[in-house]
Amino acid sequence: VTGQDPNASIVYQNERICIFKDIRPAAEQHLLAVPKYHLDDVRSLTSAERPLLEEMRKELGNVLKDQFQIDPAEALFGFHVPPFTTVKHLHMHGMGPVGSMGFLSRMIFRPNSMWFNTDQAILNRIPAVSQDETGSQ
């Protein structure tokens, strides 16, 4: 994330997020999107982070499509759910095509299981940003 790890393969970044290749790919292309500020995991998310998650999903899809010619509709996006996390920093997986995933990877990244939830399932649990939070009247 800091750009100092010579083994990190950063494929996209902006002022809020960084996207890089997973060192243990579960599919033909397996990327991770992380915020540039610390969030422990999906349990720490509030409505204030909803736009961040939406941006992470959008940019993961764009990178898969633009850099790797993978249709986002054929990809899987989501998060491991505590206690089934190995890294104590929020990160969204984006991988595809799903058909390139082996049996074990399909189990580890089984959508909406006890240990892995899709981005949409996580977003559905986070309240929408209220007008009070956006400063709108």
Coordinates of C-alpha atoms in Angstrom, one line a residue:
V1 CA 0.0 0.0 0.0
T2 CA 2.9 2.4 0.7
G3 CA 4.4 1.5 -2.6
Q4 CA 7.6 0.4 -0.8
D5 CA 7.2 -3.4 -1.1
P6 CA 9.1 -4.5 -4.2
N7 CA 6.9 -7.6 -4.5
A8 CA 3.7 -5.5 -4.6
S9 CA 2.2 -5.3 -8.0
I10 CA 0.1 -2.1 -7.9
V11 CA -2.2 -1.9 -10.9
Y12 CA -4.2 1.2 -9.9
Q13 CA -4.3 3.8 -7.2
N14 CA -5.8 7.2 -6.5
E15 CA -6.0 9.4 -3.4
R16 CA -8.4 7.0 -1.5
I17 CA -7.6 3.4 -2.7
C18 CA -4.9 1.2 -4.0
I19 CA -5.4 -2.0 -6.1
F20 CA -2.8 -4.6 -6.5
K21 CA -2.4 -8.3 -7.5
D22 CA -3.0 -10.9 -4.8
I23 CA 0.2 -12.9 -4.0
R24 CA -1.9 -16.1 -3.9
P25 CA -4.3 -15.8 -6.8
A26 CA -7.5 -17.8 -6.7
A27 CA -8.4 -17.1 -10.3
E28 CA -6.8 -16.1 -13.6
Q29 CA -6.7 -12.6 -12.2
H30 CA -7.1 -11.9 -8.5
L31 CA -6.9 -8.3 -7.3
L32 CA -7.2 -6.6 -3.9
A33 CA -8.5 -3.1 -3.3
V34 CA -7.6 -1.5 0.0
P35 CA -8.4 1.9 1.4
K36 CA -5.4 4.2 2.1
Y37 CA -6.5 4.7 5.6
H38 CA -7.0 1.9 8.2
L39 CA -10.2 0.1 8.7
D40 CA -10.0 -3.3 10.5
D41 CA -12.6 -5.3 8.6
V42 CA -16.2 -5.3 7.5
R43 CA -17.4 -5.1 11.1
S44 CA -16.0 -1.6 11.4
L45 CA -17.9 -0.2 8.4
T46 CA -20.5 2.6 8.9
S47 CA -22.6 4.5 6.4
A48 CA -19.7 6.9 6.1
E49 CA -17.7 4.2 4.3
R50 CA -20.4 3.2 1.9
P51 CA -19.0 5.5 -0.9
L52 CA -15.6 4.0 -0.3
L53 CA -16.9 0.5 -0.8
E54 CA -18.7 1.5 -4.0
E55 CA -15.6 3.1 -5.3
M56 CA -13.5 0.0 -4.5
R57 CA -16.0 -2.2 -6.4
K58 CA -16.2 0.2 -9.4
E59 CA -12.4 0.5 -9.8
L60 CA -11.8 -3.2 -9.3
G61 CA -14.3 -3.9 -12.1
N62 CA -12.7 -1.2 -14.3
V63 CA -9.2 -2.7 -13.8
L64 CA -10.4 -6.2 -14.5
K65 CA -12.0 -5.0 -17.7
D66 CA -9.5 -2.4 -19.0
Q67 CA -6.2 -4.1 -18.0
F68 CA -7.1 -7.8 -18.1
Q69 CA -10.1 -8.0 -20.5
I70 CA -12.2 -9.7 -17.9
D71 CA -15.9 -8.9 -17.9
P72 CA -16.9 -7.7 -14.4
A73 CA -20.1 -9.7 -14.8
E74 CA -17.9 -12.9 -14.9
A75 CA -16.0 -11.8 -11.8
L76 CA -16.5 -12.2 -8.0
F77 CA -16.2 -9.3 -5.6
G78 CA -16.3 -9.5 -1.8
F79 CA -14.7 -9.7 1.6
H80 CA -13.7 -12.3 4.1
V81 CA -15.7 -12.0 7.3
P82 CA -14.1 -12.2 10.8
P83 CA -12.9 -14.4 12.3
F84 CA -12.0 -15.8 8.8
T85 CA -9.6 -12.9 8.0
T86 CA -5.9 -13.3 7.7
V87 CA -5.0 -9.6 7.3
K88 CA -6.2 -6.9 9.8
H89 CA -6.9 -4.3 7.2
L90 CA -10.1 -4.0 5.1
H91 CA -9.6 -5.4 1.6
M92 CA -12.0 -6.2 -1.2
H93 CA -11.2 -9.2 -3.4
G94 CA -12.0 -8.9 -7.2
M95 CA -11.2 -12.0 -9.2
G96 CA -12.2 -13.6 -12.4
P97 CA -13.3 -15.1 -14.5
V98 CA -15.1 -17.2 -11.9
G99 CA -14.8 -20.2 -14.3
S100 CA -11.0 -20.1 -13.8
M101 CA -11.3 -20.8 -10.1
G102 CA -10.3 -24.3 -8.8
F103 CA -12.4 -26.3 -6.4
L104 CA -10.6 -25.1 -3.2
S105 CA -10.7 -21.5 -4.3
R106 CA -14.5 -21.8 -5.0
M107 CA -14.9 -23.0 -1.4
I108 CA -12.7 -20.3 0.2
F109 CA -14.5 -17.6 -1.8
R110 CA -18.0 -19.2 -1.7
P111 CA -20.4 -16.2 -2.0
N112 CA -22.4 -15.3 1.1
S113 CA -21.0 -18.1 3.2
M114 CA -20.0 -17.8 6.9
W115 CA -16.5 -16.7 5.8
F116 CA -16.9 -14.7 2.6
N117 CA -19.6 -12.2 1.6
T118 CA -20.1 -10.4 -1.7
D119 CA -19.6 -6.7 -1.8
Q120 CA -23.4 -6.3 -2.4
A121 CA -24.2 -8.4 0.7
I122 CA -21.9 -6.1 2.8
L123 CA -23.4 -3.0 1.2
N124 CA -26.9 -4.2 2.0
R125 CA -26.0 -4.4 5.7
I126 CA -24.7 -0.8 5.8
P127 CA -27.3 2.0 6.0
A128 CA -27.4 4.5 3.2
V129 CA -25.7 7.8 3.9
S130 CA -28.2 10.2 5.5
Q131 CA -28.5 13.8 4.5
D132 CA -27.1 14.7 7.9
E133 CA -23.9 12.8 7.1
T134 CA -23.5 14.4 3.7
G135 CA -24.1 17.9 4.9
S136 CA -27.1 18.3 2.5
Q137 CA -30.3 20.0 3.5

